[in-house]
Coordinates of C-alpha atoms in Angstrom, one line a residue:
M9 CA 0.0 0.0 -0.1
K10 CA 2.9 2.2 0.9
Y11 CA 4.6 1.5 -2.5
R12 CA 1.5 2.3 -4.6
N13 CA 1.1 5.7 -2.8
T14 CA 4.5 6.6 -3.7
K15 CA 3.9 5.6 -7.2
L16 CA 0.7 7.7 -7.4
I17 CA 2.5 10.7 -5.9
T18 CA 5.4 10.3 -8.4
T19 CA 2.8 10.3 -11.3
V20 CA 1.1 13.3 -10.1
I21 CA 4.4 15.1 -9.7
V22 CA 5.3 14.5 -13.3
L23 CA 2.0 15.3 -14.5
C24 CA 2.4 18.5 -12.6
V25 CA 5.7 19.4 -14.2
I26 CA 4.5 18.7 -17.7
A27 CA 1.6 21.0 -16.9
L28 CA 3.7 23.8 -15.7
A29 CA 6.1 23.5 -18.7
V30 CA 3.1 23.9 -21.0
V31 CA 2.0 26.7 -19.2
F32 CA 5.4 28.3 -18.9
G33 CA 5.9 27.7 -22.6
L34 CA 2.4 29.2 -23.5
V35 CA 3.4 32.3 -21.3
T36 CA 6.7 32.5 -22.7
Y37 CA 5.3 32.2 -26.1
Q38 CA 2.5 34.7 -25.4
S39 CA 5.2 37.2 -24.0
V40 CA 7.3 36.9 -27.3
Q41 CA 4.3 37.6 -29.2
Q42 CA 3.4 40.4 -27.2
G43 CA 6.9 41.7 -27.3
N44 CA 6.9 41.3 -31.1
A45 CA 3.7 43.1 -31.2
K46 CA 5.2 45.9 -29.2
I47 CA 8.4 46.1 -31.4
E48 CA 6.0 46.3 -34.4
S49 CA 3.7 48.8 -32.6
D50 CA 6.8 51.0 -32.0
A51 CA 8.0 50.9 -35.7
D52 CA 4.5 51.6 -36.9
F53 CA 4.2 54.5 -34.7
A54 CA 7.7 56.0 -35.8
K55 CA 6.6 55.5 -39.5
A56 CA 3.2 57.2 -38.6
K57 CA 5.0 60.1 -36.9
A58 CA 7.6 60.6 -39.7
L59 CA 4.7 60.6 -42.4
S60 CA 2.7 63.2 -40.2
I61 CA 5.7 65.3 -40.0
N62 CA 6.8 65.3 -43.6
K63 CA 3.1 66.8 -44.5
H64 CA 4.5 70.0 -43.1
D65 CA 7.4 72.3 -43.9
I66 CA 10.3 71.3 -41.9
T67 CA 12.7 74.3 -40.6
L68 CA 16.4 73.6 -39.9
K69 CA 18.1 76.2 -37.7
V70 CA 21.9 75.8 -37.4
N71 CA 23.5 77.9 -34.6
K72 CA 20.3 79.7 -34.2
K73 CA 20.2 80.6 -37.9
E74 CA 17.6 79.2 -40.3
V75 CA 19.0 77.6 -43.4
Y76 CA 17.5 76.7 -46.7
P77 CA 18.5 74.0 -49.3
S78 CA 19.1 75.1 -52.7
K79 CA 17.8 71.7 -54.0
G80 CA 15.6 69.3 -52.5
K81 CA 14.1 69.8 -49.1
Y82 CA 14.2 68.4 -45.6
F83 CA 12.3 65.3 -44.5
M84 CA 12.1 63.0 -41.7
S85 CA 13.0 59.4 -42.2
Q86 CA 11.2 56.4 -40.8
N87 CA 13.6 56.0 -38.2
M88 CA 13.0 59.7 -37.2
N89 CA 16.3 60.9 -38.5
L90 CA 16.2 64.2 -40.1
M91 CA 17.4 63.9 -43.7
I92 CA 19.6 67.0 -44.6
P93 CA 20.7 67.7 -48.4
S94 CA 24.4 67.9 -49.1
D95 CA 24.4 71.4 -50.1
V96 CA 23.4 72.3 -46.6
V97 CA 25.8 70.3 -45.1
E98 CA 28.5 71.9 -47.1
R99 CA 27.1 75.6 -46.6
S100 CA 26.0 75.7 -43.1
L101 CA 27.6 73.0 -41.1
N102 CA 31.2 73.8 -41.3
C103 CA 31.8 70.6 -43.3
A104 CA 33.2 69.4 -46.8
C105 CA 30.8 67.0 -48.3
L106 CA 32.3 65.3 -51.1
N107 CA 30.4 63.0 -53.7
Y108 CA 32.6 60.4 -55.2
K109 CA 32.0 57.9 -58.1
G110 CA 30.8 54.5 -56.9
G111 CA 28.4 55.7 -54.4
T112 CA 30.9 57.1 -51.6
V113 CA 30.1 60.2 -50.0
V114 CA 32.9 61.6 -47.6
V115 CA 32.0 64.3 -44.9
I116 CA 34.8 66.0 -43.1
K117 CA 34.8 68.4 -40.3
G118 CA 38.1 69.5 -38.8
N119 CA 40.3 66.6 -38.5
T120 CA 37.3 64.0 -38.4
K121 CA 36.7 62.2 -41.6
A122 CA 33.5 60.2 -42.1
I123 CA 33.2 57.8 -45.1
L124 CA 29.8 56.7 -46.1
K125 CA 28.1 54.7 -48.7
K126 CA 24.7 55.6 -50.4
G127 CA 22.2 52.8 -49.2
S128 CA 24.3 52.0 -46.3
D129 CA 23.8 52.9 -42.5
K130 CA 27.7 52.0 -41.8
V131 CA 30.4 54.8 -41.6
K132 CA 34.0 54.8 -41.3
I133 CA 35.2 57.5 -38.9
N134 CA 39.0 58.0 -39.0
G135 CA 39.5 54.6 -40.1
S136 CA 37.1 52.7 -37.4
D137 CA 33.7 51.1 -38.2
Y138 CA 30.5 52.5 -36.9
T139 CA 26.7 52.4 -37.5
I140 CA 24.5 55.5 -37.9
K141 CA 20.6 55.2 -37.4
E142 CA 19.7 55.9 -41.0
K143 CA 21.0 55.2 -44.5
V144 CA 22.6 57.9 -46.8
I145 CA 20.6 58.2 -49.7
E146 CA 20.1 59.8 -53.1
K147 CA 16.7 61.2 -54.0
D148 CA 15.8 63.3 -57.2
G149 CA 19.6 63.7 -57.7
V150 CA 20.2 65.2 -54.2
I151 CA 22.1 63.2 -51.5
Y152 CA 20.8 63.3 -48.1
I153 CA 22.9 62.9 -45.0
P154 CA 21.0 61.7 -41.6
S155 CA 21.3 64.2 -38.6
S156 CA 22.4 61.3 -36.6
L157 CA 25.9 61.5 -38.2
F158 CA 26.4 65.0 -37.0
E159 CA 25.0 64.2 -33.5
N160 CA 26.9 61.2 -32.8
Y161 CA 30.3 61.8 -34.6
L162 CA 30.8 65.4 -35.8
G163 CA 30.3 67.4 -32.5
F164 CA 26.4 68.7 -32.8
A165 CA 23.8 68.8 -30.6
Y166 CA 20.5 67.8 -32.2
K167 CA 17.0 68.9 -31.0
W168 CA 13.3 68.6 -32.5
D169 CA 10.3 70.6 -31.7
N170 CA 7.2 68.8 -32.9
E171 CA 5.0 71.7 -32.3
T172 CA 6.9 74.1 -34.8
Y173 CA 8.4 71.2 -36.8
T174 CA 11.8 72.6 -36.3
A175 CA 15.1 71.0 -36.1
T176 CA 18.0 72.6 -34.6
L177 CA 21.9 71.6 -34.7
T178 CA 24.3 73.4 -32.6
D179 CA 28.0 73.1 -33.0
T180 CA 29.6 72.5 -30.0
A181 CA 33.2 72.4 -31.5
L182 CA 33.1 75.6 -33.7
G183 CA 36.9 76.0 -33.2
N184 CA 37.8 72.8 -35.0
A185 CA 35.9 73.2 -38.1
L186 CA 38.6 72.9 -40.3
P187 CA 41.6 70.4 -40.3
T188 CA 45.5 71.4 -39.9
R189 CA 46.2 70.0 -43.0
Y190 CA 44.0 69.6 -46.5
N191 CA 45.5 68.9 -50.0
Y192 CA 43.4 68.4 -53.0
A193 CA 46.2 66.1 -54.3
E194 CA 45.3 63.8 -51.4
E195 CA 41.4 63.9 -51.5
G196 CA 41.1 63.3 -55.3
R197 CA 40.1 67.0 -55.7
L198 CA 43.1 68.2 -57.9
P199 CA 42.5 69.0 -61.6
K200 CA 45.0 68.2 -64.3
V201 CA 47.9 70.6 -64.1
Q202 CA 48.1 72.9 -67.2
D203 CA 50.8 75.0 -68.9
Q204 CA 49.7 78.5 -70.2
G205 CA 53.1 79.0 -72.2
H206 CA 54.2 82.4 -72.4
E207 CA 51.1 84.1 -72.9
G208 CA 49.4 86.4 -70.3
T209 CA 46.5 84.0 -69.9
C210 CA 47.0 82.8 -66.3
W211 CA 43.6 84.3 -65.4
A212 CA 42.0 82.1 -67.7
Y213 CA 44.1 79.0 -66.5
A214 CA 43.2 79.7 -62.9
T215 CA 39.6 80.1 -63.3
L216 CA 39.0 77.0 -65.1
S217 CA 41.3 74.8 -62.8
A218 CA 39.4 76.3 -60.0
I219 CA 36.0 75.5 -61.6
E220 CA 37.2 72.0 -62.5
S221 CA 38.4 71.3 -58.6
S222 CA 34.8 72.5 -57.7
L223 CA 33.3 69.6 -59.7
L224 CA 35.7 67.0 -58.5
P225 CA 35.8 64.3 -57.3
N226 CA 32.5 63.3 -58.8
E227 CA 32.8 65.0 -62.1
N228 CA 36.2 65.0 -64.1
Y229 CA 36.2 67.7 -66.8
E230 CA 39.3 69.6 -68.6
F231 CA 37.7 72.8 -69.9
S232 CA 39.1 74.7 -72.8
R233 CA 41.1 77.9 -72.1
K234 CA 41.6 78.7 -75.6
H235 CA 37.7 79.1 -76.0
M236 CA 37.6 81.3 -72.9
I237 CA 40.5 83.6 -74.0
K238 CA 39.0 83.8 -77.7
Y239 CA 35.4 84.5 -76.6
C240 CA 35.9 86.7 -73.6
G241 CA 34.7 89.9 -75.1
Q242 CA 36.7 92.1 -72.3
I243 CA 40.4 91.6 -73.7
N244 CA 41.6 92.7 -77.1
D245 CA 45.1 91.5 -76.4
I246 CA 46.1 88.2 -74.8
K247 CA 49.8 89.7 -74.2
N248 CA 48.1 92.3 -71.9
G249 CA 46.8 89.9 -69.4
G250 CA 43.7 89.9 -67.6
D251 CA 41.6 89.0 -64.4
Y252 CA 38.6 87.2 -62.8
G253 CA 36.2 89.8 -64.0
F254 CA 37.1 88.7 -67.7
S255 CA 36.3 85.1 -66.7
M256 CA 33.1 86.0 -64.7
A257 CA 31.6 87.7 -67.7
Y258 CA 32.5 84.8 -70.1
L259 CA 30.9 82.4 -67.5
N260 CA 27.8 84.3 -66.5
S261 CA 26.8 84.8 -70.0
W262 CA 26.9 81.0 -70.5
N263 CA 29.6 81.3 -73.2
G264 CA 31.3 78.7 -71.5
P265 CA 33.1 76.5 -70.0
V266 CA 33.2 74.2 -73.3
S267 CA 35.6 71.4 -74.0
D268 CA 38.0 70.9 -76.9
N269 CA 37.2 68.4 -79.4
A270 CA 38.6 67.1 -82.9
N271 CA 36.6 69.7 -84.6
G272 CA 37.6 72.6 -82.4
F273 CA 35.3 73.4 -79.4
G274 CA 32.6 71.4 -77.9
K275 CA 29.2 72.5 -76.2
V276 CA 28.7 74.3 -73.0
K277 CA 29.1 71.8 -70.3
K278 CA 28.0 73.7 -67.2
H279 CA 26.6 76.9 -66.2
L280 CA 28.2 79.3 -63.4
Q281 CA 25.3 80.5 -61.2
S282 CA 27.3 82.1 -58.3
A283 CA 30.9 83.3 -57.4
Q284 CA 32.2 84.8 -54.2
I285 CA 35.0 87.5 -54.1
L286 CA 36.3 87.0 -50.8
T287 CA 37.9 89.4 -48.3
P288 CA 41.5 90.0 -49.2
K289 CA 44.1 87.8 -47.2
D290 CA 41.5 86.4 -44.9
Q291 CA 43.1 83.1 -44.1
E292 CA 40.3 81.4 -42.4
E293 CA 37.7 82.4 -45.1
I294 CA 40.1 81.1 -48.0
K295 CA 40.5 77.9 -46.0
R296 CA 36.4 77.4 -45.7
M297 CA 35.9 78.1 -49.1
V298 CA 38.8 75.6 -50.4
F299 CA 37.4 72.9 -47.9
K300 CA 33.6 73.3 -48.8
Y301 CA 33.5 74.5 -52.6
G302 CA 36.5 74.1 -54.6
G303 CA 39.9 75.9 -55.5
V304 CA 40.2 79.5 -54.9
E305 CA 41.7 81.7 -57.6
S306 CA 44.0 84.0 -56.0
S307 CA 46.4 86.9 -57.2
I308 CA 50.3 86.6 -56.4
Y309 CA 53.4 88.3 -56.9
L310 CA 55.4 85.6 -59.1
Q311 CA 58.1 86.1 -61.7
R312 CA 58.4 83.5 -64.2
A313 CA 62.2 83.2 -63.4
V314 CA 61.3 81.4 -60.1
S315 CA 60.9 78.0 -62.3
A316 CA 64.7 78.2 -62.8
D317 CA 65.7 79.0 -59.3
G318 CA 66.1 82.7 -60.4
S319 CA 64.4 84.1 -57.5
P320 CA 65.5 84.6 -53.8
Y321 CA 61.9 84.1 -53.0
Y322 CA 61.6 80.4 -54.1
N323 CA 63.1 77.4 -52.7
S324 CA 63.0 74.5 -55.4
T325 CA 63.9 72.0 -52.7
S326 CA 60.9 72.3 -50.6
A327 CA 58.8 73.9 -53.4
S328 CA 58.3 76.9 -51.1
Y329 CA 57.8 80.5 -51.8
A330 CA 57.8 83.7 -49.7
Y331 CA 57.7 87.2 -50.9
Q332 CA 58.7 90.4 -49.1
G333 CA 58.8 93.5 -51.1
D334 CA 56.8 96.3 -52.9
S335 CA 55.8 94.7 -56.1
H336 CA 52.2 94.2 -57.0
A337 CA 50.6 90.9 -58.0
N338 CA 51.1 90.1 -61.6
H339 CA 49.9 86.4 -61.7
D340 CA 46.9 84.1 -60.8
I341 CA 47.1 80.6 -59.2
V342 CA 44.7 78.5 -57.6
I343 CA 44.6 77.8 -53.9
V344 CA 44.0 74.0 -53.2
G345 CA 44.9 73.3 -49.5
W346 CA 47.0 74.2 -46.6
D347 CA 49.4 72.8 -44.0
D348 CA 49.5 74.8 -40.6
N349 CA 52.5 73.0 -39.9
F350 CA 54.5 73.5 -42.9
A351 CA 57.8 74.4 -41.4
K352 CA 59.2 78.1 -41.6
E353 CA 62.4 76.7 -42.2
N354 CA 61.5 75.7 -45.6
F355 CA 61.0 79.1 -46.8
P356 CA 64.0 80.8 -48.7
I357 CA 63.6 84.0 -46.5
P358 CA 62.8 84.4 -42.7
V359 CA 59.2 84.2 -41.9
K360 CA 58.0 84.4 -38.2
H361 CA 55.3 81.3 -38.2
N362 CA 55.0 77.9 -39.7
G363 CA 52.2 77.5 -42.2
A364 CA 51.7 77.6 -46.0
F365 CA 48.6 77.4 -48.5
I366 CA 49.0 74.8 -51.2
C367 CA 48.9 76.3 -54.7
L368 CA 48.2 75.2 -58.3
N369 CA 50.3 76.9 -60.7
S370 CA 49.7 76.9 -64.5
W371 CA 53.4 76.4 -65.5
G372 CA 53.3 72.7 -66.1
E373 CA 54.2 69.5 -64.1
N374 CA 57.9 70.6 -64.1
F375 CA 57.3 73.7 -61.7
G376 CA 57.3 72.8 -58.1
D377 CA 55.9 69.5 -56.7
H378 CA 54.4 68.5 -60.1
G379 CA 52.8 71.9 -60.6
L380 CA 52.3 72.6 -56.8
F381 CA 53.9 74.8 -54.5
Y382 CA 53.7 76.3 -50.9
V383 CA 53.1 79.9 -50.4
S384 CA 53.8 81.2 -46.9
Y385 CA 50.8 82.5 -45.1
E386 CA 52.8 85.7 -44.3
S387 CA 53.9 86.3 -48.2
E388 CA 53.3 89.9 -49.5
A389 CA 51.4 90.7 -52.5
F390 CA 49.4 87.3 -52.3
A391 CA 45.6 86.8 -51.8
E392 CA 44.8 90.3 -52.3
V393 CA 42.2 89.3 -54.8
V394 CA 40.5 86.2 -54.3
V395 CA 37.4 84.4 -55.9
C396 CA 35.6 81.3 -55.4
Y397 CA 33.0 79.7 -57.7
T398 CA 30.4 78.6 -55.4
Q399 CA 27.4 77.4 -57.6
I400 CA 28.2 75.4 -60.8
E401 CA 25.1 73.6 -62.3
D402 CA 24.2 71.3 -65.2
V403 CA 23.2 73.0 -68.3
D404 CA 19.4 71.8 -68.1
N405 CA 18.9 74.1 -64.9
Y406 CA 17.0 76.7 -66.9
D407 CA 15.9 76.7 -70.5
N408 CA 16.7 80.4 -71.3
I409 CA 18.7 83.3 -70.0
Y410 CA 17.8 87.0 -70.4
Q411 CA 20.6 89.3 -70.2
S412 CA 22.0 92.6 -71.4
D413 CA 25.5 92.5 -69.9
L414 CA 27.6 90.0 -72.0
F415 CA 31.0 91.9 -70.9
G416 CA 29.9 91.8 -67.0
W417 CA 30.3 94.1 -64.3
T418 CA 32.6 96.8 -65.4
G419 CA 31.1 99.8 -63.4
R420 CA 29.1 100.9 -60.6
M421 CA 26.2 103.5 -60.2
G422 CA 24.4 105.0 -57.3
Y423 CA 23.3 108.1 -55.4
K424 CA 25.0 110.3 -52.8
N425 CA 24.0 109.6 -49.3
Q426 CA 21.6 107.0 -50.2
S427 CA 21.8 103.6 -48.1
S428 CA 19.4 102.0 -50.6
V429 CA 18.9 102.1 -54.3
Y430 CA 16.5 100.3 -57.1
F431 CA 17.6 98.9 -60.3
A432 CA 15.5 97.0 -62.9
N433 CA 15.8 95.5 -66.4
N434 CA 12.9 95.0 -68.9
Y435 CA 13.0 92.2 -71.4
K436 CA 10.8 90.9 -74.2
A437 CA 9.5 87.3 -73.7
R438 CA 10.7 85.1 -76.7
S439 CA 7.9 82.7 -76.0
D440 CA 5.4 81.7 -73.4
E441 CA 7.6 81.2 -70.4
K442 CA 8.0 81.0 -66.4
I443 CA 10.7 83.2 -64.5
K444 CA 12.3 80.8 -62.1
A445 CA 15.4 82.7 -61.0
V446 CA 17.4 86.2 -61.4
S447 CA 21.0 86.9 -60.9
F448 CA 23.1 90.0 -60.4
Y449 CA 26.5 91.3 -58.9
A450 CA 26.8 92.4 -55.2
T451 CA 29.3 95.3 -55.5
E452 CA 29.7 95.6 -51.9
E453 CA 30.1 93.5 -48.7
N454 CA 27.5 92.9 -46.1
S455 CA 24.4 94.0 -48.5
D456 CA 20.9 93.4 -48.4
Y457 CA 18.7 92.6 -51.3
E458 CA 14.8 92.3 -52.3
V459 CA 13.7 91.2 -55.7
F460 CA 10.5 92.1 -57.4
I461 CA 8.5 90.7 -60.6
C462 CA 6.6 92.7 -62.9
E463 CA 4.9 90.2 -65.6
N464 CA 3.6 92.7 -67.9
F465 CA 5.4 95.8 -68.3
Q466 CA 3.5 98.7 -70.0
D467 CA 5.7 101.9 -69.2
V468 CA 8.2 103.2 -66.4
N469 CA 5.1 103.4 -63.8
S470 CA 5.0 99.6 -64.0
L471 CA 8.2 99.5 -62.1
N472 CA 6.3 101.3 -59.0
A473 CA 3.4 98.5 -58.9
R474 CA 5.4 96.0 -56.8
N475 CA 3.0 93.6 -55.1
H476 CA 5.1 91.5 -52.9
V477 CA 9.0 90.4 -52.5
V478 CA 9.6 87.2 -54.7
A479 CA 13.2 86.8 -53.4
K480 CA 15.3 88.0 -50.5
S481 CA 19.1 87.5 -49.6
S482 CA 22.1 88.9 -47.7
F483 CA 25.4 88.4 -48.8
E484 CA 28.4 89.1 -46.9
N485 CA 31.0 88.9 -49.9
K486 CA 30.8 90.7 -53.1
G487 CA 30.3 88.6 -56.1
F488 CA 28.0 87.2 -58.6
Y489 CA 24.8 85.6 -57.1
T490 CA 21.6 83.6 -58.4
L491 CA 18.3 83.8 -56.3
N492 CA 15.3 81.3 -56.9
L493 CA 12.1 82.8 -56.9
D494 CA 9.4 81.8 -54.5
K495 CA 7.3 80.5 -57.3
A496 CA 7.3 80.7 -61.1
Y497 CA 5.8 83.8 -62.6
N498 CA 4.3 83.5 -66.3
V499 CA 5.2 85.8 -69.0
K500 CA 3.8 85.8 -72.4
K501 CA 5.6 85.7 -75.8
G502 CA 6.2 89.2 -77.2
K503 CA 5.2 90.9 -74.1
K504 CA 7.9 92.7 -71.8
F505 CA 8.4 91.9 -68.2
S506 CA 10.6 93.5 -65.6
I507 CA 12.9 92.2 -62.9
I508 CA 13.4 95.0 -60.0
V509 CA 15.9 94.6 -57.2
K510 CA 16.1 96.7 -54.1
A511 CA 19.6 96.8 -52.9
H512 CA 20.7 98.2 -49.4
N513 CA 24.0 98.9 -47.5
I514 CA 24.5 100.8 -44.3
D515 CA 27.4 102.7 -46.0
K516 CA 25.7 105.7 -47.6
R517 CA 28.7 106.2 -50.0
A518 CA 28.2 102.7 -51.4
K519 CA 27.4 102.4 -55.1
L520 CA 25.3 99.4 -55.4
V521 CA 24.0 99.1 -58.9
P522 CA 26.3 97.1 -61.1
V523 CA 26.7 98.1 -64.7
E524 CA 28.2 97.2 -67.9
T525 CA 30.3 100.0 -69.6
T526 CA 32.6 100.2 -72.2
T527 CA 36.3 99.9 -71.2
K528 CA 39.6 100.4 -73.1
S529 CA 40.5 96.7 -73.1
M530 CA 37.1 95.6 -74.7
K531 CA 37.4 94.3 -78.3
K532 CA 34.0 96.2 -79.3
K533 CA 31.5 98.5 -77.6
I534 CA 28.6 97.0 -75.3
D535 CA 25.0 96.6 -77.1
L536 CA 22.9 99.2 -75.7
K537 CA 19.7 97.6 -77.5
D538 CA 19.4 94.4 -75.9
G539 CA 17.6 95.4 -72.7
E540 CA 16.0 98.4 -70.9
G541 CA 17.9 99.4 -67.7
F542 CA 16.5 101.8 -65.0
I543 CA 17.8 103.0 -61.6
S544 CA 15.9 104.8 -58.8
P545 CA 16.9 106.4 -55.5
D546 CA 13.4 105.6 -54.2
G547 CA 11.7 103.2 -56.2
K548 CA 9.4 105.6 -57.6
N549 CA 11.2 107.9 -59.8
W550 CA 13.4 106.1 -62.5
Q551 CA 16.2 106.9 -64.9
S552 CA 17.3 105.2 -67.9
V553 CA 21.0 103.8 -67.7
E554 CA 21.0 103.5 -71.6
K555 CA 21.1 107.2 -71.7
Q556 CA 24.4 107.1 -69.8
K557 CA 25.7 104.4 -71.9
C558 CA 25.5 101.7 -69.6
N559 CA 23.6 98.5 -69.1
V560 CA 22.3 97.1 -65.8
C561 CA 23.8 93.5 -64.6
L562 CA 20.4 91.9 -64.1
K563 CA 19.7 88.7 -65.7
A564 CA 16.7 86.5 -65.5
Y565 CA 16.3 82.5 -65.8
T566 CA 13.0 81.0 -67.3
D567 CA 11.6 77.9 -68.4
K568 CA 9.3 77.1 -71.2
R569 CA 5.6 76.6 -70.3

């Protein structure tokens, strides 16, 4: 009897264990199922939230300043990462953003280099592998970088305000935006070394090398220097030399750049839409421009004799140059990098500190270090005129250009004791079109601009009927700028339309109206019948500039309807 009870007890225990196992298994299974449901619910919630956010216009503020993409727009990824167009990264986040063939994207800030691949959430930071929370993507021709890269690896604090749909990025390492050394030859951004021969055409070689570097590493072009020299209307004798103004007039008019081919010259390959004239000798600004955009065209005093060691200012062993003297600049080169630690002992004359800009010359590969040389930060008659070509677009950006200044900005106009001035250009539409953008020269630093459109010009009083501002901007640097309008404005074939600009500068002595006027170096006189230009001190009383033998430098860009 005792044995039978023991057997019964054992059986009961076994059955209980099995029951508990089944119950435990079910509970565990249910818990797993509930966990999966929770995970799925979180993903669905984030996706739904992102979709809701993307129905609104998203604002991005960098260091408290609102910034706008020139192409594409901000959007929130399904992982709740703000996707930032690469041009914003370049312009506003103190980073270089380079697009290489094969899908590689490189973002550099200070001495931190992030190497990414389109379609991947992996990133290599200074040689070590990490993961970011979202993939780098290309959408409608625009590369988007996730905000988590900047938050986690590049020294930015990130915040999102769901009530105002505003993201903020605050740079917590402002003092470390630029690396101590940067060289286009090591970054795949160095164009082919050219040789200008013995003609005074360094300006053309420097300009086109600078533009070629701006397109690298993703696009590799070799533009025709001969075409620029031949079709630049401002110069009648190449032996007399030239300057960046000649180049800008040629480029801004869409005459080039072109490539050479077997039959002579090819078609125009690119459209220059913006170029900035930098503050003279501003080392940090020059570095930022080289870092973000492309090579900076710079003036320098440099005698041809240095290539044969015929100058006390050049050391051929270290390919270094430092000039101290009273001579004026006589040559143009391209700044393609820098080295803050380049030893001062390398220079042929005494300088106080280490450091040099790395420059590309146009005297062939036998000069310097395969065409490159180091110019001391302390060199005189250097970087007194510096230009960076900051916006270069494909030739299909607009269908048509309306302009009256084929020779470019050769003069300025304004009024005494006026901090603001208006200028306008009238054009006759060649077909039914849509005005998409305008461009003009900023003749002074730190100037403000407002743009207006008159779609149906009747007489000079039409310039006073300004309904609202269609574009607005401020420019720290002088230069040539293109502004996109808030929407497309329709014009009809055969009808006149007007572009009107209000310019403002706190200096009442500033002459803010860029004009084209005949100069002694021009091959021929300017055409005063290709537009109707006006200026006004108050936006009410207008004067014709053609009567003063000038054209207003104010262009319009249109697409066909």
